[in-house]
Short mmCIF file of C-alpha atoms in Angstrom, two decimals:
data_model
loop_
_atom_site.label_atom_id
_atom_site.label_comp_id
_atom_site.label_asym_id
_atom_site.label_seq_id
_atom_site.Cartn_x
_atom_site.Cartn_y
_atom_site.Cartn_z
CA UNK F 212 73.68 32.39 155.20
CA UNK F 213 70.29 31.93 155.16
CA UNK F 214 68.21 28.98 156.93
CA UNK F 215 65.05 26.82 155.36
CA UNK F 216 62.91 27.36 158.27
CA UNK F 217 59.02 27.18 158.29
CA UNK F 218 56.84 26.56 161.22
CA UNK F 219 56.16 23.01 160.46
CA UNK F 220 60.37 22.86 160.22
CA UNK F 221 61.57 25.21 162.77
CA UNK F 222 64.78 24.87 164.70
CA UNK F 223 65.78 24.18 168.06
CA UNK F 224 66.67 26.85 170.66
CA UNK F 225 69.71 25.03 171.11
CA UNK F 226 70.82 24.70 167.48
CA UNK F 227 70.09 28.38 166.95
CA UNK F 228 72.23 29.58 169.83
CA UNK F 229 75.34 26.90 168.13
CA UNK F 230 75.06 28.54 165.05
CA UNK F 231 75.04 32.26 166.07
CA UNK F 232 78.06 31.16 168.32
CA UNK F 233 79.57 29.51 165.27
CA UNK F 234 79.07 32.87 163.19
CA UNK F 235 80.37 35.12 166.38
CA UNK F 236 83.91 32.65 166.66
CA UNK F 237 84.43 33.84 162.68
CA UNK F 238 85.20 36.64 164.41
CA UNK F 239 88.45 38.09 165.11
CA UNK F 240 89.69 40.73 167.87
CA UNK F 241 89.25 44.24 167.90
CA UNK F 242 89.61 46.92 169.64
CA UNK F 243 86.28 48.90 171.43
CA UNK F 244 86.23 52.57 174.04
CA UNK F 245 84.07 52.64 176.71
CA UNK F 246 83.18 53.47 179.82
CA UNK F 247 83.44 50.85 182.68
CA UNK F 248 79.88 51.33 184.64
CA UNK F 249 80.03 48.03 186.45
CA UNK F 250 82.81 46.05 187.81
CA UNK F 251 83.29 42.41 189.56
CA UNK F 252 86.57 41.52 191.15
CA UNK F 253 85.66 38.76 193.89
CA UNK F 254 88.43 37.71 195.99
CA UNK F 255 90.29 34.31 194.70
CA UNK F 256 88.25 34.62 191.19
CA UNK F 257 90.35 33.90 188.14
CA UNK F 258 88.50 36.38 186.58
CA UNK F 259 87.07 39.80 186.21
CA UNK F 260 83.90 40.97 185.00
CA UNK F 261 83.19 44.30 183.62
CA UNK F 262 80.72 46.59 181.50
CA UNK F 263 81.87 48.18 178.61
CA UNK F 264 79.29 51.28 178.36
CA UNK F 265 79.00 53.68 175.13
CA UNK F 266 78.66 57.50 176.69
CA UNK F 267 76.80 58.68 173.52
CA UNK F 268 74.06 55.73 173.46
CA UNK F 269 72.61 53.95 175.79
CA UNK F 270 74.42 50.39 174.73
CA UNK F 271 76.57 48.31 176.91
CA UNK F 272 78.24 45.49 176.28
CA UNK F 273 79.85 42.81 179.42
CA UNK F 274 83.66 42.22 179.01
CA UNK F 275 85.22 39.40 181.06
CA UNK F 276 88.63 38.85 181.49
CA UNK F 277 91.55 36.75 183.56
CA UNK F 278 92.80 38.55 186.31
CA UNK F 279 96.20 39.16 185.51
CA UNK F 280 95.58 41.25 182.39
CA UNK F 281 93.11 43.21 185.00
CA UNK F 282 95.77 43.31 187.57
CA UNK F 283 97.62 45.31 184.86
CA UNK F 284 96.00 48.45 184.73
CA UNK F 285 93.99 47.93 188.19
CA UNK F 286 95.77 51.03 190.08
CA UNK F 287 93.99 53.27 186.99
CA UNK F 288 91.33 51.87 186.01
CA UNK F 289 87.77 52.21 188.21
CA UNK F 290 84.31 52.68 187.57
CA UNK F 291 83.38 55.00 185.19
CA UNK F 292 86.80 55.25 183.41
CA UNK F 293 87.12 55.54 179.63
CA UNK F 294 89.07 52.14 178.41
CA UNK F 295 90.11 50.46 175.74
CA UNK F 296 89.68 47.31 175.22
CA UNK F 297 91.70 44.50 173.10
CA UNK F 298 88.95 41.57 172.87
CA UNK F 299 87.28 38.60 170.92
CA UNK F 300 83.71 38.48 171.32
CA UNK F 301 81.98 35.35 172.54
CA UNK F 302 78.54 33.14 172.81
CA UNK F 303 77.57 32.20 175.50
CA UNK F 304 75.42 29.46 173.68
CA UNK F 305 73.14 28.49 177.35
CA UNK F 306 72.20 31.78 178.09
CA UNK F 307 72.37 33.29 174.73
CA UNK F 308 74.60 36.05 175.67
CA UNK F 309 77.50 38.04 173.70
CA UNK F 310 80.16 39.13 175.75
CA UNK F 311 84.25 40.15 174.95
CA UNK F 312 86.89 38.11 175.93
CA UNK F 313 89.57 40.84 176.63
CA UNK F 314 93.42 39.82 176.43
CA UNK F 315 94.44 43.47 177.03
CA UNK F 316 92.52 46.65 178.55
CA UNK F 317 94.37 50.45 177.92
CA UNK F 318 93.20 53.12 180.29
CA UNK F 319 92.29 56.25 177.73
CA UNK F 320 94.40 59.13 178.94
CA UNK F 321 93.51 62.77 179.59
CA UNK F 322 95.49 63.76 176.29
CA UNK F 323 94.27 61.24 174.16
CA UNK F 324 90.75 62.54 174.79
CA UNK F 325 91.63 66.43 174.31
CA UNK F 326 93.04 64.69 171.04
CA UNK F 327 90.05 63.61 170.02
CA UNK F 328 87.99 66.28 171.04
CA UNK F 329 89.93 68.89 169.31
CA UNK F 330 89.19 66.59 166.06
CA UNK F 331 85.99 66.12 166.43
CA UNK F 332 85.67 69.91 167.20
CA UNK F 333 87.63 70.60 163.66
CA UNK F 334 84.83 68.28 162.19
CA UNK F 335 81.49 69.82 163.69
CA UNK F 336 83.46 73.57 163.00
CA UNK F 337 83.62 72.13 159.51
CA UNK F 338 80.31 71.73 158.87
CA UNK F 339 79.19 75.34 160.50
CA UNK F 340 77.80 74.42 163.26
CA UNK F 341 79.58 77.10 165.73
CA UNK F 342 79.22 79.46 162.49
CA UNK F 343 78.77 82.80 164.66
CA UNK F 344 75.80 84.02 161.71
CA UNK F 345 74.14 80.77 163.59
CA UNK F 346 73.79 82.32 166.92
CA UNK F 347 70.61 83.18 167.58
CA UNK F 348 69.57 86.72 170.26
CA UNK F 349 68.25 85.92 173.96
CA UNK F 350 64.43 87.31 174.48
CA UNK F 351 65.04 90.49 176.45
CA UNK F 352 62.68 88.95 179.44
CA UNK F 353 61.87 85.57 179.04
CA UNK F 354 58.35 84.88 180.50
CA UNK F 355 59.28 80.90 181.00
CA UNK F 356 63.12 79.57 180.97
CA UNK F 357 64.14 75.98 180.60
CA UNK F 358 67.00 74.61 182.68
CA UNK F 359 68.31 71.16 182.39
CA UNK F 360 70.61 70.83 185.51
CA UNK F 361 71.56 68.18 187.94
CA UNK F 362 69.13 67.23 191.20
CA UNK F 363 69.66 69.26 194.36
CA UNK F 364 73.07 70.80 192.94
CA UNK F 365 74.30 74.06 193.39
CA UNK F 366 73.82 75.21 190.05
CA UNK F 367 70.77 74.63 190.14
CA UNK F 368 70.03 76.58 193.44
CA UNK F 369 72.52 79.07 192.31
CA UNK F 370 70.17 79.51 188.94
CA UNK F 371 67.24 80.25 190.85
CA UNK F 372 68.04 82.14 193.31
CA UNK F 373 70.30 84.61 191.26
CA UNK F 374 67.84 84.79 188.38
CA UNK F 375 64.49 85.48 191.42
CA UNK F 376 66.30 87.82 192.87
CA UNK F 377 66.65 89.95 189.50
CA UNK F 378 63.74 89.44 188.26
CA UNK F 379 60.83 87.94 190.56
CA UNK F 380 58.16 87.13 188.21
CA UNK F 381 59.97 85.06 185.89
CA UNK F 382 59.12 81.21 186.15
CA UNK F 383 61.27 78.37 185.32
CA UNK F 384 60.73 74.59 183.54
CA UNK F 385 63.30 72.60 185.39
CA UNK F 386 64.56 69.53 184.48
CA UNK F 387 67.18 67.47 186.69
CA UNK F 388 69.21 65.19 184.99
CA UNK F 389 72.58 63.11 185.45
CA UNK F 390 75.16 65.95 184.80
CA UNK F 391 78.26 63.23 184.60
CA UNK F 392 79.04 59.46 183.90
CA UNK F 393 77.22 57.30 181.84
CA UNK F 394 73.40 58.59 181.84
CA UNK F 395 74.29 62.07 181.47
CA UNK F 396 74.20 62.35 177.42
CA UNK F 397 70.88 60.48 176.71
CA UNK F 398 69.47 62.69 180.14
CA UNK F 399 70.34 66.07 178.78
CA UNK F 400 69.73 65.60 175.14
CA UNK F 401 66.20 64.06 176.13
CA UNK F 402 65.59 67.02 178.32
CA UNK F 403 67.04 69.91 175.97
CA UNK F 404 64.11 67.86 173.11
CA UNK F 405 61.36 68.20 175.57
CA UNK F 406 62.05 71.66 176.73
CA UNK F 407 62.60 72.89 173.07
CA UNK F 408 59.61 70.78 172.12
CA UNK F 409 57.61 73.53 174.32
CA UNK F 410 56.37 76.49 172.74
CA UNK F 411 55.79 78.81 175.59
CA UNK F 412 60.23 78.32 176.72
CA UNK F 413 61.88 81.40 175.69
CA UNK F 414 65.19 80.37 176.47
CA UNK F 415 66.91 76.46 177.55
CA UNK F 416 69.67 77.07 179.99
CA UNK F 417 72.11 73.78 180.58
CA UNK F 418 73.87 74.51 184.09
CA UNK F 419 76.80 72.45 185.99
CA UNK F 420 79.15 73.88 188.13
CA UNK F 421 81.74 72.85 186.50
CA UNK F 422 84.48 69.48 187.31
CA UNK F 423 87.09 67.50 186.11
CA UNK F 424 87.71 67.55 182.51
CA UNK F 425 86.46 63.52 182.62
CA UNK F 426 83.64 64.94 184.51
CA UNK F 427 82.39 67.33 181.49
CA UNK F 428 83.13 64.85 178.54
CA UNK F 429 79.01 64.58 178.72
CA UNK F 430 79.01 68.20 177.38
CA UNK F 431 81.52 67.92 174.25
CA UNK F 432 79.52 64.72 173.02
CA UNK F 433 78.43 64.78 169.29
CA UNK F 434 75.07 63.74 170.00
CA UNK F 435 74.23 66.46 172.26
CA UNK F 436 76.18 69.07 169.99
CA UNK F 437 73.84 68.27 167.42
CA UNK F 438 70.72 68.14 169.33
CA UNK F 439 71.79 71.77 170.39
CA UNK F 440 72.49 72.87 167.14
CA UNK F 441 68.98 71.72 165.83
CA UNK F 442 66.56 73.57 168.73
CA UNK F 443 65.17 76.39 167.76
CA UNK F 444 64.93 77.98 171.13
CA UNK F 445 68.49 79.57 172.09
CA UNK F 446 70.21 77.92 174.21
CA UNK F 447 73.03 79.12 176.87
CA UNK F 448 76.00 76.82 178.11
CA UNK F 449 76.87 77.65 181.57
CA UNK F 450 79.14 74.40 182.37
CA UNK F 451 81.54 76.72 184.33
CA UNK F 452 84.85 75.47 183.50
CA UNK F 453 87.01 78.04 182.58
CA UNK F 454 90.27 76.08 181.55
CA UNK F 455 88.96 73.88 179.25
CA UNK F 456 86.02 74.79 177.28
CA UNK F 457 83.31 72.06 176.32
CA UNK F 458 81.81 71.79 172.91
CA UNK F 459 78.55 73.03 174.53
CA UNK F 460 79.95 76.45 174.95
CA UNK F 461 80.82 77.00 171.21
CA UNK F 462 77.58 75.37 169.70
CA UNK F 463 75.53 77.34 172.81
CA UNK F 464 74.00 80.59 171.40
CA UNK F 465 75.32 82.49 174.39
CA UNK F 466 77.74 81.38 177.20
CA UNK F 467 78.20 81.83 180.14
CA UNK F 468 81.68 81.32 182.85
CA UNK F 469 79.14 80.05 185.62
CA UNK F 470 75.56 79.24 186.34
CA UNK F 471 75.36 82.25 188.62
CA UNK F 472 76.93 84.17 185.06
CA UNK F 473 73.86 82.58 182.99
CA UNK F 474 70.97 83.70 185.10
CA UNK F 475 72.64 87.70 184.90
CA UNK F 476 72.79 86.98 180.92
CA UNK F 477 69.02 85.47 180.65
CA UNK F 478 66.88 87.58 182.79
CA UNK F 479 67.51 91.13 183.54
CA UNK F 480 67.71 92.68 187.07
CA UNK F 481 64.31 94.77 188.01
CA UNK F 482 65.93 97.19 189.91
CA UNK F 483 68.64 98.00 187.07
CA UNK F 484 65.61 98.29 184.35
CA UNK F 485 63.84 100.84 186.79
CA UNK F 486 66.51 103.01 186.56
CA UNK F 487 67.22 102.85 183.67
CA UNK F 488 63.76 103.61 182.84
CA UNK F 489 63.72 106.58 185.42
CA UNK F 490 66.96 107.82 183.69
CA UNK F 491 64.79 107.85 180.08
CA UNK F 492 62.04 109.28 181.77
CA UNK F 493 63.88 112.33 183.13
CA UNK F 494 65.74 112.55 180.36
CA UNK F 495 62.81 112.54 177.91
CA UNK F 496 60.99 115.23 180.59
CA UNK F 497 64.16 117.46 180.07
CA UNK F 498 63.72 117.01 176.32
CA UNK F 499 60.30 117.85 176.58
CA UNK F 500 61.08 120.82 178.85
CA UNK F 501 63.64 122.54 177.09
CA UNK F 502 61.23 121.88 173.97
CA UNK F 503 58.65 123.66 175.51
CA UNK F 504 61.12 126.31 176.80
CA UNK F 505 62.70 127.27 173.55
CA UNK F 506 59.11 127.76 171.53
CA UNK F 507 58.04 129.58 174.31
CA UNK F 508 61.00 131.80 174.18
CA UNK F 509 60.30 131.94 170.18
CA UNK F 510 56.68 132.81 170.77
CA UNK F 511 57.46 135.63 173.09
CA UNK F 512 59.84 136.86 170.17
CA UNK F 513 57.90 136.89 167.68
CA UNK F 514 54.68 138.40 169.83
CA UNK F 515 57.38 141.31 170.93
CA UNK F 516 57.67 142.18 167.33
CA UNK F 517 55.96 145.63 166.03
CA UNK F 518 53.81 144.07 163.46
CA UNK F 519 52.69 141.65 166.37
CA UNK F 520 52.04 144.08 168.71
CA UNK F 521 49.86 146.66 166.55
CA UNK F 522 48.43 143.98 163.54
CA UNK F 523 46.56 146.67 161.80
CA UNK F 524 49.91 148.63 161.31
CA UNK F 525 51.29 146.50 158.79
CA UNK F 526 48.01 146.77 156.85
CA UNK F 527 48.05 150.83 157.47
CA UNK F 528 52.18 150.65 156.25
CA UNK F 529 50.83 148.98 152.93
CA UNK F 530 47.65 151.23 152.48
CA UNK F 531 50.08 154.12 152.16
CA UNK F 532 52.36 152.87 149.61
CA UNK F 533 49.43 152.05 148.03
CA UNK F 534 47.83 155.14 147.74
CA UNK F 535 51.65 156.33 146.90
CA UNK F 536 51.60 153.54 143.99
CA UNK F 537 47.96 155.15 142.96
CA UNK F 538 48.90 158.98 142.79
CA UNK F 539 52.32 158.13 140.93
CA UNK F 540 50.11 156.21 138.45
CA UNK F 541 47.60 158.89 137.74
CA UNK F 542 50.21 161.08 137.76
CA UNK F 543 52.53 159.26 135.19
CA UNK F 544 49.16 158.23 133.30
CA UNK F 545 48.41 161.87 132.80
CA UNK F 546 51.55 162.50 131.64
CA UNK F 547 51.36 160.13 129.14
CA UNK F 548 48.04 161.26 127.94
CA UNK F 549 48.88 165.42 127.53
CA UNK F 550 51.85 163.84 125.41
CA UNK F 551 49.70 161.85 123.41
CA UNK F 552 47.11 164.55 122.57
CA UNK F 553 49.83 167.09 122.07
CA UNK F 554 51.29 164.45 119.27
CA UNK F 555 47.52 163.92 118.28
CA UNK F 556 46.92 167.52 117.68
CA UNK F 557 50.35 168.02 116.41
CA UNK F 558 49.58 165.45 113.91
CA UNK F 559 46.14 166.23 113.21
CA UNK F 560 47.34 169.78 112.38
CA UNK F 561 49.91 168.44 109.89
CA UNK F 562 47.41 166.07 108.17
CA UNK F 563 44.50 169.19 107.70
CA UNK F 564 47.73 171.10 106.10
CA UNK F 565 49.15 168.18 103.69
CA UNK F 566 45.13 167.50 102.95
CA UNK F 567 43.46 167.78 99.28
CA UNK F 568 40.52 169.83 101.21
CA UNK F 569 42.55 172.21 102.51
CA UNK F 570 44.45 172.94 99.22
CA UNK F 571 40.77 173.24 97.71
CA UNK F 572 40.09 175.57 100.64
CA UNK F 573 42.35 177.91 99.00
CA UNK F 574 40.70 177.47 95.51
CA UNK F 575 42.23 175.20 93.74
CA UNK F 576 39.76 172.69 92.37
CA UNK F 577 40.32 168.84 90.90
CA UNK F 578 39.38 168.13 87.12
CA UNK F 579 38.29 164.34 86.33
CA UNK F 580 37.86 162.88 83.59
CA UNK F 581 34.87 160.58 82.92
CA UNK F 582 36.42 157.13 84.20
CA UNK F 583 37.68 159.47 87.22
CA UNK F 584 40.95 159.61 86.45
CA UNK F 585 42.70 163.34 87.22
CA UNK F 586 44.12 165.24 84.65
CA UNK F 587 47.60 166.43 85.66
CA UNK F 588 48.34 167.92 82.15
CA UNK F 589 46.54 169.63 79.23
CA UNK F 590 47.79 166.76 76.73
CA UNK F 591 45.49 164.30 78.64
CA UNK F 592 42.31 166.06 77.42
CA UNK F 593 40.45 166.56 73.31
CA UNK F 594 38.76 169.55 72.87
CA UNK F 595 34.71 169.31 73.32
CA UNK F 596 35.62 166.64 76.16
CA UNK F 597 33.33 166.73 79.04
CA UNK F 598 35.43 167.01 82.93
CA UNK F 599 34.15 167.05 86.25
CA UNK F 600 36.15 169.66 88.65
CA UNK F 601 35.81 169.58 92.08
CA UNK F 602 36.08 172.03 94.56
CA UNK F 603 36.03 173.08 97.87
CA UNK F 604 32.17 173.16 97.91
CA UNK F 605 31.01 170.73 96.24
CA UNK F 606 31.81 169.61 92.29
CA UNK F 607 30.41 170.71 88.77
CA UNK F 608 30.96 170.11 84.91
CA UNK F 609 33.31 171.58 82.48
CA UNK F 610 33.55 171.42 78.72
CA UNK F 611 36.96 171.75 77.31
CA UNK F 612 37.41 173.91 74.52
CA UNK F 613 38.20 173.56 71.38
CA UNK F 614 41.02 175.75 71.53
CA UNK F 615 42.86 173.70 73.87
#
């Protein structure tokens, strides 16, 4: 409900505090997880005081309680276990504060937490974020790696070392960070920003040497899933805890079993790559060799041939069978001519015979009538009619008489 305030009419501190007390007692129980980061137990108090810590944020909450429902559970229950609490919460109208009243605290057991890690690993699988098509290829050498990794640990040395002594050059952006209890999930996800935030990191590598499955719960948090899941430099999980995988390794783009593992996987070994560049490098030179070998062997062949040895001999070869080709060609063109003058004269000889000239020759002559047509019979011509005959010499006139 809203208040008529102004600031000529504001309210006291006091009645403030009473009224957000009054709107906090509306409140019934229920039931909060956490962590426990701090805890008060002074000798002869009636009661306990506690911190209630959310792993994933960075909120906290103070819990007190009477010392008989602490007394419960206090063989189990220490600082930095995972709880959960039955409370009420409370004002604390002269200081202002909100705290839970808790009538009942449950210690959260190693199976209820693989419970509810296997469903929220059903739920991030649902939404494709270990999708394998996701997975993105290490650079083959990285010229600067990222590695979020706890302070003076042995993954970290173990990182180092193994990764300088395969490859000396390469250089590493180190950040330490709480690997375990409360801090670690805001620590690594702030680190894994800033290190993907940097253009010149090939690859982020998040190292621990492994630990208790409490002691990895850090690396299967949703908020640091998803902050993997959305860099877009690759990112390798080496947790090293075989048994139980964390959600790291499946949203990691590579992982590895240990932090010794992930410095073989990031950065090659200098000593390998030179052989294995000798090893192309002979290989190529006895590709080359034999190369050269076998067209040198086909060179020689073909220089051994004849034609090779005396050049002009193929020319001399074809000059013959030329010369062959010529003579055959006169000779079959002169055959072809005697034929065809012997059919010429043959034929000439048959046209002087069949000629009109030649039957003149033997002296017969040709009588025409005026309009030139020949007369073939005496019928054709009238008596006193005027022909021309023709003969072998030349052609004169004729009168018919009138006795024809």
């Amino acid at each position: 409900m809203g208040l008529n305030t102004s600031a000529q009419a504001p309210l006291p501190v006091g009645e403030v505090s009473r009224l957000i007390g009054g709107w906090i007692d509306r409140l019934g129980a229920i039931w909060v997880e956490g962590q426990i980061t701090q805890l008060s137990r002074r000798p002869g108090a009636g009661v306990v005081f506690l911190t209630l810590r959310d792993p994933s944020h960075d909120v906290s909450v103070s819990v007190t309680c009477y010392r008989q429902v602490f007394d419960a559970v206090a063989d189990v229950v220490a600082e930095g276990a995972r709880v959960v609490v039955h409370a009420k919460p409370e004002w604390y109208a002269p200081r202002g504060q909100l705290s839970l009243r808790a009538a009942e605290i449950r210690p959260v057991g190693i199976g209820e937490l693989l419970a509810r890690l296997e469903q929220l690993k059903k739920s991030l699988a649902a939404e494709g974020l270990f999708a394998l098509d996701r997975k993105r290829p290490l650079p083959f050498l990285p010229q600067l790696v990222g590695l979020v990794v706890g302070r003076a640990s042995a993954a970290e040395r173990d990182v180092l070392e193994n990764a300088r002594r395969r490859w000396p050059a390469v250089r590493f952006e180190v950040r330490n960070v709480a690997v375990q209890g409360v801090h670690a999930v805001p620590q690594v996800v702030q680190a894994v920003k800033e290190l993907d935030g940097l253009a010149e990191v090939d690859v982020i590598i998040v190292a621990r040497g492994g630990g208790s499955v409490e002691d990895l719960l850090p690396f299967s948090d949703e908020q640091l899933v998803r902050a993997v899941a959305e860099c877009r430099t690759p990112v390798v999980s080496a947790i090293g805890h075989e048994p139980d995988s964390p959600l790291l390794d499946l949203v990691a783009d590579l992982r590895a079993s240990t932090p010794t593992d992930a410095a073989k996987k990031v950065v090659p070994d200098v000593g390998e790559e030179l052989d294995r560049v000798r090893m192309l490098r002979d290989r190529a030179r006895r590709h080359v060799v034999g190369l050269v070998d076998r067209e040198e062997r086909g060179l020689a062949g073909v220089l051994g041939r004849p034609w090779m040895e005396r050049p002009h001999r193929m020319v001399d070869d074809r000059a013959d069978e030329v010369d062959a080709l010529v003579d055959r060609s006169r000779r079959v063109l002169g055959h072809l001519l005697d034929r065809a003058d012997s059919e010429l004269a043959h034929t000439r000889a048959r046209v002087v015979a069949l000629s009109p000239a030649a039957t003149l020759e033997r002296g017969y002559a040709v009588l025409q009538r005026a309009d030139g047509a020949v007369v073939r019979a005496p019928g054709e011509v009238a008596g006193g009619e005027e022909l021309r005959a023709r003969v072998a010499e030349g052609e004169f006139t004729v009168v018919v008489g009138t006795d024809a």
